[in-house]
Short mmCIF file of C-alpha atoms and ligand atoms in Angstrom, two decimals:
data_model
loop_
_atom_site.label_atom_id
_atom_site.label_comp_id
_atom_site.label_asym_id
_atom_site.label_seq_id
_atom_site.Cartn_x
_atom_site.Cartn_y
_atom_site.Cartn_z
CA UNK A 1 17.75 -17.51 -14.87
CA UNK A 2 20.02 -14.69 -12.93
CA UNK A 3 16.55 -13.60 -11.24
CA UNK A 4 15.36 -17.12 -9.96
CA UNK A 5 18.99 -17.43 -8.69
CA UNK A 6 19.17 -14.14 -6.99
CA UNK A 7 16.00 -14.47 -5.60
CA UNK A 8 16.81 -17.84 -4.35
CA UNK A 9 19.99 -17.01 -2.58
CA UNK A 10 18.26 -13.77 -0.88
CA UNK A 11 15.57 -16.24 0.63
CA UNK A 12 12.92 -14.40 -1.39
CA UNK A 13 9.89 -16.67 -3.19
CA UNK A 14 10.54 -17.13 -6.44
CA UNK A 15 7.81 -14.75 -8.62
CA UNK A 16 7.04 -18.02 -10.66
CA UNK A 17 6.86 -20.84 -8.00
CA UNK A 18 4.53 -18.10 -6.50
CA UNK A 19 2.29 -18.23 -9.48
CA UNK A 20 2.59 -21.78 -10.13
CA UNK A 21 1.27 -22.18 -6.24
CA UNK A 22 -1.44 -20.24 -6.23
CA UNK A 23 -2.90 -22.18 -9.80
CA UNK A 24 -2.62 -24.86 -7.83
CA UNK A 25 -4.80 -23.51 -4.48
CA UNK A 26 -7.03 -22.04 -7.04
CA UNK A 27 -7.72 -25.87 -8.80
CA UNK A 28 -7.65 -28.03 -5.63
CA UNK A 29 -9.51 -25.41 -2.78
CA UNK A 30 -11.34 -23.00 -4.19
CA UNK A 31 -12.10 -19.77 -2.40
CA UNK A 32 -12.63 -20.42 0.77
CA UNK A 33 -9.55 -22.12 1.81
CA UNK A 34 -6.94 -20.24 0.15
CA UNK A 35 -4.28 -19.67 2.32
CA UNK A 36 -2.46 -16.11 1.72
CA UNK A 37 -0.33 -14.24 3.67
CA UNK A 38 -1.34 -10.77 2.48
CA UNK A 39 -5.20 -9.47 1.63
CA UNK A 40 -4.88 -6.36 -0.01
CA UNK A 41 -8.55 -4.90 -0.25
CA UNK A 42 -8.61 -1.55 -2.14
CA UNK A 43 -8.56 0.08 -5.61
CA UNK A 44 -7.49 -0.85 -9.51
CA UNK A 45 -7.24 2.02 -11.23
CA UNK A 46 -6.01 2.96 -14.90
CA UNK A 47 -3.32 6.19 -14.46
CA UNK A 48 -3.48 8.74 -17.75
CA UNK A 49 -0.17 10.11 -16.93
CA UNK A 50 1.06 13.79 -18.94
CA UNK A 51 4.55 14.92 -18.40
CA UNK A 52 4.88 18.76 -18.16
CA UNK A 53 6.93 21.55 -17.36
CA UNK A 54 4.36 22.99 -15.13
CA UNK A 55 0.62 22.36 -13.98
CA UNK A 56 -2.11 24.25 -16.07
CA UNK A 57 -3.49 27.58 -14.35
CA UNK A 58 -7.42 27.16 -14.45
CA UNK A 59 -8.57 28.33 -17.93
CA UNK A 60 -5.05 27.57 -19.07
CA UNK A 61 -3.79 24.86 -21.47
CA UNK A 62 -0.13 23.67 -21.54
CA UNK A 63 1.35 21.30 -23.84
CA UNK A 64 2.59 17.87 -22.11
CA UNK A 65 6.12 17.04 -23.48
CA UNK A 66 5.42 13.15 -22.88
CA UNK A 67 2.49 10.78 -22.40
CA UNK A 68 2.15 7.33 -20.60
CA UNK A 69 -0.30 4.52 -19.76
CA UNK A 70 -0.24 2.84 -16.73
CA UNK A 71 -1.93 0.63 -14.42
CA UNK A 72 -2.34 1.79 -10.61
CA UNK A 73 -4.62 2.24 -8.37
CA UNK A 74 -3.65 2.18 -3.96
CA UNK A 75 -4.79 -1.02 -3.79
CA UNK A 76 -3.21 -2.42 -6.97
CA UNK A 77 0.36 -1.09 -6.49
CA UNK A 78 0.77 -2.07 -3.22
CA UNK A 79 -0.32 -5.82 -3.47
CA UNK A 80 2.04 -5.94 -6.76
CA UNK A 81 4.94 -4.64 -4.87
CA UNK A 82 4.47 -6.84 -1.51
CA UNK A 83 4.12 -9.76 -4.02
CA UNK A 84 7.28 -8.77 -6.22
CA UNK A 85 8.92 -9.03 -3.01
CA UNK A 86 7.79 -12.67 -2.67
CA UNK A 87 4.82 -12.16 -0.18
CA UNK A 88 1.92 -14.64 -1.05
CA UNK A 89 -0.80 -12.04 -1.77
CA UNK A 90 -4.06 -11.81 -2.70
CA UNK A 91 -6.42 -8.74 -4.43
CA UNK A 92 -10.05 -8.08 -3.35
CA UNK A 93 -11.03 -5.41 -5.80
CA UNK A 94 -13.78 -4.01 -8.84
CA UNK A 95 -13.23 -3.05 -12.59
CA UNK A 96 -15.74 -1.88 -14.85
CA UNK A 97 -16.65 -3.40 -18.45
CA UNK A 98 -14.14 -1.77 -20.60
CA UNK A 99 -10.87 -1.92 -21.98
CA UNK A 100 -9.04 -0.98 -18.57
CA UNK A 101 -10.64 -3.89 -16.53
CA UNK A 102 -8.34 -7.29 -18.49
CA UNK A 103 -5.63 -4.17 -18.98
CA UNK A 104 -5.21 -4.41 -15.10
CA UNK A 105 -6.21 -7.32 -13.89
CA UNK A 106 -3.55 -9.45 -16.34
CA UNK A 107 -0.84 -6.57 -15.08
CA UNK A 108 -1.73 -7.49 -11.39
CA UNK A 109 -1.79 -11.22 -11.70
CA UNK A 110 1.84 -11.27 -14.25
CA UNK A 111 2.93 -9.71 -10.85
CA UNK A 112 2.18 -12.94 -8.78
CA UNK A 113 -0.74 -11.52 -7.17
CA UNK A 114 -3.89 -13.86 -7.27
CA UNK A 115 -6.85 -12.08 -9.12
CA UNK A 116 -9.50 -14.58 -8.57
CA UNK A 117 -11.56 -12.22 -6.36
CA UNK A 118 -11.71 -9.13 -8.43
CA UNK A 119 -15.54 -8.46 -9.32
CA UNK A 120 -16.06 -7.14 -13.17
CA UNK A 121 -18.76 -5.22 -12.61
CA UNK A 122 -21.21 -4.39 -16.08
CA UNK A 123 -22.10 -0.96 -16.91
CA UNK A 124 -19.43 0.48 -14.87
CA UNK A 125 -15.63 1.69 -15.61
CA UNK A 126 -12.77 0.49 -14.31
CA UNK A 127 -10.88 3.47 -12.17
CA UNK A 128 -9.36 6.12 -13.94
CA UNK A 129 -6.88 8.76 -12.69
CA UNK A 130 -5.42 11.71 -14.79
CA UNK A 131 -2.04 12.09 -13.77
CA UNK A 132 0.24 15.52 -14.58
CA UNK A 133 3.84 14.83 -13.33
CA UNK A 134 6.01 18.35 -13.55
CA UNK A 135 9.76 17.97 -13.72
CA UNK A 136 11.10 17.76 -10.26
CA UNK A 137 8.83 14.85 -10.04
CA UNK A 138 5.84 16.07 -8.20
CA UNK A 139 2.09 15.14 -9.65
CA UNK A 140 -1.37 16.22 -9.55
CA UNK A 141 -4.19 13.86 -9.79
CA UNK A 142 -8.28 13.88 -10.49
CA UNK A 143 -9.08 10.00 -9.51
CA UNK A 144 -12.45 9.12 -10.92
CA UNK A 145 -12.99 5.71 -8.73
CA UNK A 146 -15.89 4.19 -11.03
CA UNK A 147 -16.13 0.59 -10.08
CA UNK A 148 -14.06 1.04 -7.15
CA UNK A 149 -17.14 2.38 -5.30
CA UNK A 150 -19.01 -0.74 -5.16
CA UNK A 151 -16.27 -2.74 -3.19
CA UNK A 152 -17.91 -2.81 -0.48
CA UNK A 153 -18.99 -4.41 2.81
CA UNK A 154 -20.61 -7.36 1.01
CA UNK A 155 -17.02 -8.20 -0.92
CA UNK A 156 -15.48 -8.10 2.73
CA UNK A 157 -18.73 -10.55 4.30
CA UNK A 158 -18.58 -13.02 0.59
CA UNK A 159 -14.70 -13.66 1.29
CA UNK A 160 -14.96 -13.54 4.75
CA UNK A 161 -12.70 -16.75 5.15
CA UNK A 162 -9.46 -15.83 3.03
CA UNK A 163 -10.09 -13.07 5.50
CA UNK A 164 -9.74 -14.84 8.10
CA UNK A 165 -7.30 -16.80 7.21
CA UNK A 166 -4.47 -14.05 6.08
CA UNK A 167 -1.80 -12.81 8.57
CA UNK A 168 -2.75 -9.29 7.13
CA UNK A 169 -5.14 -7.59 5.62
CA UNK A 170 -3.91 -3.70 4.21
CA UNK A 171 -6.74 -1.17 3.09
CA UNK A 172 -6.67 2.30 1.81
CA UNK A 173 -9.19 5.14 1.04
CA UNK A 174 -10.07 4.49 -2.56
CA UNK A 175 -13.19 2.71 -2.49
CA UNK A 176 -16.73 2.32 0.17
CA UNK A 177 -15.88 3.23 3.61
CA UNK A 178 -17.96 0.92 4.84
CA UNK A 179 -15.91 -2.14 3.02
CA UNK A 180 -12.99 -0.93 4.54
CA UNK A 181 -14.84 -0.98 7.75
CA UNK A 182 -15.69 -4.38 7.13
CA UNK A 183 -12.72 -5.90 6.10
CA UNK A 184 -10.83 -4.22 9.04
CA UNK A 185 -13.36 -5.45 11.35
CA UNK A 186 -13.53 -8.99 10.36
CA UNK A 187 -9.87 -9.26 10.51
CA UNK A 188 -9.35 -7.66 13.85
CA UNK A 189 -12.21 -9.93 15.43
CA UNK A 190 -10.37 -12.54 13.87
CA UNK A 191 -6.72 -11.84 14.83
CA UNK A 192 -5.42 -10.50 11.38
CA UNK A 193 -2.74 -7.58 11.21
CA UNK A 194 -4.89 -4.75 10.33
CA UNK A 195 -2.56 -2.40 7.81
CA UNK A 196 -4.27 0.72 7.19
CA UNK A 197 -3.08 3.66 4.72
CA UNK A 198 -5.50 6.21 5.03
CA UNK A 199 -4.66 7.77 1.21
CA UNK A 200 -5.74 10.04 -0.44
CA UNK A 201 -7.11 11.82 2.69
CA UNK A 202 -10.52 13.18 2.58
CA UNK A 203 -13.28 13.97 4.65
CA UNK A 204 -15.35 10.86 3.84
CA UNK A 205 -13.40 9.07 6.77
CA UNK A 206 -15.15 7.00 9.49
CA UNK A 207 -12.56 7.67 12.66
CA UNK A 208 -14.32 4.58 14.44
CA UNK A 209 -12.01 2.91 11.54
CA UNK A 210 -8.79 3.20 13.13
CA UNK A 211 -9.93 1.24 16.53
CA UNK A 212 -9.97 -1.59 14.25
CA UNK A 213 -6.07 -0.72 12.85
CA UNK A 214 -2.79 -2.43 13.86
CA UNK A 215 -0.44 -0.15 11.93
CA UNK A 216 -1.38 3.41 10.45
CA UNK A 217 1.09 4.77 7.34
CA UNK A 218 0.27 8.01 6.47
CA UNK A 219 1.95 10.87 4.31
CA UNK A 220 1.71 14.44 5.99
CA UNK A 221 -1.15 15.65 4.66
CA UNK A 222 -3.03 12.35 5.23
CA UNK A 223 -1.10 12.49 9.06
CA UNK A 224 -2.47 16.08 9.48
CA UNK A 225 -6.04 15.10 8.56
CA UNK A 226 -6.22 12.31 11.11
CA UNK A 227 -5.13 14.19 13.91
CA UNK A 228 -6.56 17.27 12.91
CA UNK A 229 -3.35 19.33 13.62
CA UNK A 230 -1.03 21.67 11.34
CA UNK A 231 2.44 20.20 10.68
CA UNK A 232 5.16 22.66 10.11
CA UNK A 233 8.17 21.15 11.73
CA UNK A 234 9.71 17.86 13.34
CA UNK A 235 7.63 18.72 16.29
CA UNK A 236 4.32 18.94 14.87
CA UNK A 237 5.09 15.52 13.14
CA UNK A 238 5.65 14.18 16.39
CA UNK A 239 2.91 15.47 18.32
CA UNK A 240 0.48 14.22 15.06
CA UNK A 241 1.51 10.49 15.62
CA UNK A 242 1.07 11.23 19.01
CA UNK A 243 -2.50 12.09 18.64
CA UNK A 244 -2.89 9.16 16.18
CA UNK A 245 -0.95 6.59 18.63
CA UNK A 246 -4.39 7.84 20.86
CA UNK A 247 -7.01 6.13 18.42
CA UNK A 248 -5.61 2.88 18.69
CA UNK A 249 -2.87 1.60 16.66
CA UNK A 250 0.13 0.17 17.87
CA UNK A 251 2.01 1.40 14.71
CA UNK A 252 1.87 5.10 13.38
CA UNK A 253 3.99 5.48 10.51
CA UNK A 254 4.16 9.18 8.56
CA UNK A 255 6.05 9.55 5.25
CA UNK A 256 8.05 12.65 4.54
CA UNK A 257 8.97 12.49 0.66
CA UNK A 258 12.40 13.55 0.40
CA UNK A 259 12.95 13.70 4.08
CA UNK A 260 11.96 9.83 4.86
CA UNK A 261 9.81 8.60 7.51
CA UNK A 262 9.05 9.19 11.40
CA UNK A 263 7.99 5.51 13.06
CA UNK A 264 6.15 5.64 16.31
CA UNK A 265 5.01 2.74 17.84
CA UNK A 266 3.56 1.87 21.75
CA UNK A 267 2.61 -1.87 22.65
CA UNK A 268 0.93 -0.73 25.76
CA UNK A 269 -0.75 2.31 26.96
CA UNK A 270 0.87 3.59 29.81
CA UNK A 271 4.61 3.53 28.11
CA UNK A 272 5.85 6.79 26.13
CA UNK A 273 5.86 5.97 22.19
CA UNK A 274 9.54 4.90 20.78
CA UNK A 275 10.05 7.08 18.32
CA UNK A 276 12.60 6.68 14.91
CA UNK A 277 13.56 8.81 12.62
CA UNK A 278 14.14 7.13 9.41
CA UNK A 279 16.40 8.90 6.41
CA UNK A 280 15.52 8.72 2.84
CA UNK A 281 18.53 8.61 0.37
CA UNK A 282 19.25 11.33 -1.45
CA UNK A 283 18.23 10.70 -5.70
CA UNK A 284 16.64 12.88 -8.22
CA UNK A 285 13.28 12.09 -8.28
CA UNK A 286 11.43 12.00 -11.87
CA UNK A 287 8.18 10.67 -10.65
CA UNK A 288 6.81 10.41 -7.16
CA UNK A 289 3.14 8.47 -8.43
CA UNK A 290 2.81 5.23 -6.29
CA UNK A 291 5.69 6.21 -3.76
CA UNK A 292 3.33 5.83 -1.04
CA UNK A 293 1.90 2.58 -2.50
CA UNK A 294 5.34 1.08 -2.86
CA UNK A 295 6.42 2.15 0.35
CA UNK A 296 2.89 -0.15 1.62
CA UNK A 297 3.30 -2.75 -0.19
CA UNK A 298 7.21 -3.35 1.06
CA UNK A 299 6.43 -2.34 4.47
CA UNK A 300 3.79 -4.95 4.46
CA UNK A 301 6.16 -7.39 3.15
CA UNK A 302 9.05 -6.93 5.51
CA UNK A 303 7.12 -6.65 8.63
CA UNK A 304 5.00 -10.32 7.32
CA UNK A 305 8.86 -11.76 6.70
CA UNK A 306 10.27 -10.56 10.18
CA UNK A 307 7.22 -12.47 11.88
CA UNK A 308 5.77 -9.51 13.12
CA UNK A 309 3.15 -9.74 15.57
CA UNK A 310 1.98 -7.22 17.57
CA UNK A 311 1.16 -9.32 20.88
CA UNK A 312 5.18 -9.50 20.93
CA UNK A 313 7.20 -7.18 23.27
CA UNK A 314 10.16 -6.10 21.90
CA UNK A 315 9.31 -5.74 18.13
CA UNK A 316 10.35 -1.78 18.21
CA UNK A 317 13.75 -2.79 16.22
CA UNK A 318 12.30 -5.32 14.00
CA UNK A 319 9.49 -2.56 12.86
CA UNK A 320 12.48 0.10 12.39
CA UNK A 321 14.25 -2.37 9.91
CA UNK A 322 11.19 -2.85 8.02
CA UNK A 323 10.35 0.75 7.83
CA UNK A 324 14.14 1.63 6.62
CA UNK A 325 13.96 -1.09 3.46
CA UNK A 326 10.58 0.20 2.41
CA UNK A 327 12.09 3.82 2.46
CA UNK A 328 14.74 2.89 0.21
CA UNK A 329 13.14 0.69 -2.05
CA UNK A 330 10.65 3.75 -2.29
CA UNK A 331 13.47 5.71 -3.20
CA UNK A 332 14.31 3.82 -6.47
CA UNK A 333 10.81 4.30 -7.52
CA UNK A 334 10.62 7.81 -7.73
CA UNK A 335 13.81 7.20 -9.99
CA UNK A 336 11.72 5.83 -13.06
CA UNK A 337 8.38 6.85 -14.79
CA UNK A 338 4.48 5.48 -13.21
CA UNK A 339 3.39 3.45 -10.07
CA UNK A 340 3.82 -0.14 -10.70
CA UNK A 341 6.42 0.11 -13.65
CA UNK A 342 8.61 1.79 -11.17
CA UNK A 343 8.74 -0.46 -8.29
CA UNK A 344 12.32 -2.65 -8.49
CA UNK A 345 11.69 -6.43 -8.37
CA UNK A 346 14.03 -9.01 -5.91
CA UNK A 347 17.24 -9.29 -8.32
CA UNK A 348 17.57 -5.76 -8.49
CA UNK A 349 17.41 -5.13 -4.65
CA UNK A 350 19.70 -7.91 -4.12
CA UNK A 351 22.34 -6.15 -6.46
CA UNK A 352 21.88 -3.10 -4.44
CA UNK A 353 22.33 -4.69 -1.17
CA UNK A 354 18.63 -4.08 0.12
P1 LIG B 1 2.98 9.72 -0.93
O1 LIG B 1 3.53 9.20 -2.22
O2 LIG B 1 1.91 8.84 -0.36
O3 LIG B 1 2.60 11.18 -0.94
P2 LIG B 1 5.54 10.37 0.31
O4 LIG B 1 5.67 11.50 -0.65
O5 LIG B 1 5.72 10.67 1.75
O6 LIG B 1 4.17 9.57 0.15
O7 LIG B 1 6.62 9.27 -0.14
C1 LIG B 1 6.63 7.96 0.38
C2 LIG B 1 8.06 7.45 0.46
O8 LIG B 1 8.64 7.50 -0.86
C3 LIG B 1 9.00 8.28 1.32
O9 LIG B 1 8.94 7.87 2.67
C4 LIG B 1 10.34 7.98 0.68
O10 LIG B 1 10.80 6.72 1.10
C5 LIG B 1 9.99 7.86 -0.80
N1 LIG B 1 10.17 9.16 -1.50
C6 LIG B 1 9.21 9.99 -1.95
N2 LIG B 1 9.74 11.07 -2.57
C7 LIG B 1 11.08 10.90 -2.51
C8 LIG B 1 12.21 11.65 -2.98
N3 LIG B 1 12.06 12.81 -3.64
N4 LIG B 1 13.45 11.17 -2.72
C9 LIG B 1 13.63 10.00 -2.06
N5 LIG B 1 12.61 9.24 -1.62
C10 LIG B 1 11.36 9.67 -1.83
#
């Protein structure tokens, strides 16, 4: 009862209404004419998480001092966090035939997060990733993607019309380039917020992609890859959303763990980027998994509840105030064990003021 109350007064949608609504899209409309705000096209993946005091040398075995199940996955986390936060979201992903695939896909949709257009694909496994957290929070992860491959151009073309019909679409790097391609392109053409988070970064990046991107979040290493450049101090940070401002998005955002976030943004080309430096609060972090995801997810959700749009002029401060929520609401997950598990829900930000 206190959550449907808090939520209520803090103008949030209520996690069950949200449910509730969606059943009802899914009876009367079908597919094609479901109407959500956020299209989250990316990964579901199962996380094997070992706590330890240290990461194993090669050739060396440690003991892990705790164990832990979750579900994950890019693409997972972030639509369950923009839909905690009330955003009406949707999931275009793939799970395998095995005890992981219902495992995830219930998780997702107990989140509010409509499910309906997640493929089970036979004789393949859902997503796996083995997970070693050490004690001042930082991980290590082998990701094997499994069914997460096959999402794909042709899932982008089949649901081409919830496409279409979102105010944003937000991809990351954990399944076929070429769907991400596709789903950026079809949105762009079709004059959808393109949110890309170009995680985990790896080589297997098309660059063409980011013509197609409205807003770019990416942590350093991620930031370094795109724009090809070292980054050893505030400088280099700058000069790397610099280079990325270049490829086309209106939005660069680069996480800094610990130290925040730097927001750069530029509406048109001839003006200097605004630039914003945005704090992290101080906590002791017991597990970083997902922080990137749940920073996403609420990023995607503030900037859809501000009525972001990026034809608007004067949007720099609205963007900042976005940016600075998701930073602290990333903050309180690194406070508490896994990805999704960790990320606070609407009563809890409420009592903290966010
Ligand atoms: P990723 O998880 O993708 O590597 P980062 O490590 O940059 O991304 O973290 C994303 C966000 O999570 C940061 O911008 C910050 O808001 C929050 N965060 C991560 N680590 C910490 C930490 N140790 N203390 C406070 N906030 C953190």
């Amino acid at each position: 009862v206190n959550t449907i109350l808090l939520n209520t007064i803090n103008g949030f949608t209520n996690q069950n209404n949200q449910i509730y609504e969606n059943q009802t899209y899914l009876q009367i409309n079908g597919h094609n004419n479901k109407n959500f705000e956020l299209i989250v096209f990316g990964s579901i993946v199962q996380d094997l998480v070992s706590y330890v005091d240290r990461t194993p040398k090669p050739g060396e075995s440690v003991r892990g001092n705790l164990f832990k199940n979750f579900c994950g996955g890019k693409g997972a986390n972030q639509a369950v966090m923009a839909s905690k936060l009330g955003t009406r979201t949707a999931m275009m992903g793939c799970v395998g035939d095995d005890i992981f695939a219902e495992t995830n896909i219930s998780s997702i949709s107990q989140n509010g997060v409509d499910t309906s257009m997640i493929e089970k694909l036979k004789e393949s496994n859902t997503g796996v990733a083995c997970i070693t957290v050490t004690s001042d929070g930082e991980n290590s992860i082998i990701v094997n993607l499994g069914a997460n491959k096959c999402l794909g151009a042709k899932n982008a073309r089949n649901y081409r019309s919830v496409i279409c019909n979102a105010k944003m679409i937000l991809c990351q790097q954990e399944i076929d380039e070429d769907g991400n391609y596709e789903a950026l392109r079809l949105a762009r053409e079709n004059g959808v917020t393109t949110f890309y988070n170009p995680a985990p970064g790896n080589a297997d990046m098309n660059p063409e992609l980011l013509r197609f991107c409205d807003v770019i979040c990416a942590n350093e290493n991620e930031a370094e890859f795109l724009a090809n450049r070292q980054m050893l101090s505030d400088e280099d940070a700058q000069e790397c959303a610099r280079i990325i401002l270049e490829k086309g998005p209106k939005i660069v955002i680069i996480t800094l763990g610990p130290r925040g976030a730097l927001v750069a943004q530029r509406y048109e080309i001839s003006e200097e980027p605004h630039w914003c430096w945005i704090k992290a609060p101080k906590v002791s972090a017991v597990d970083t998994t997902g922080a990137g995801d749940c920073f996403c997810g609420s990023l995607a959700h503030f900037l859809l509840e501000s009525g972001f749009n990026t034809n608007q002029k004067d949007i720099y401060s609205k963007v900042n105030q976005a940016v600075q929520k998701a930073v602290e609401i990333a903050a309180i997950s690194v406070q508490r064990h896994g990805a999704q598990a960790s990320y606070p829900d609407c009563a809890e930000l409420y009592e903290k003021g966010i």
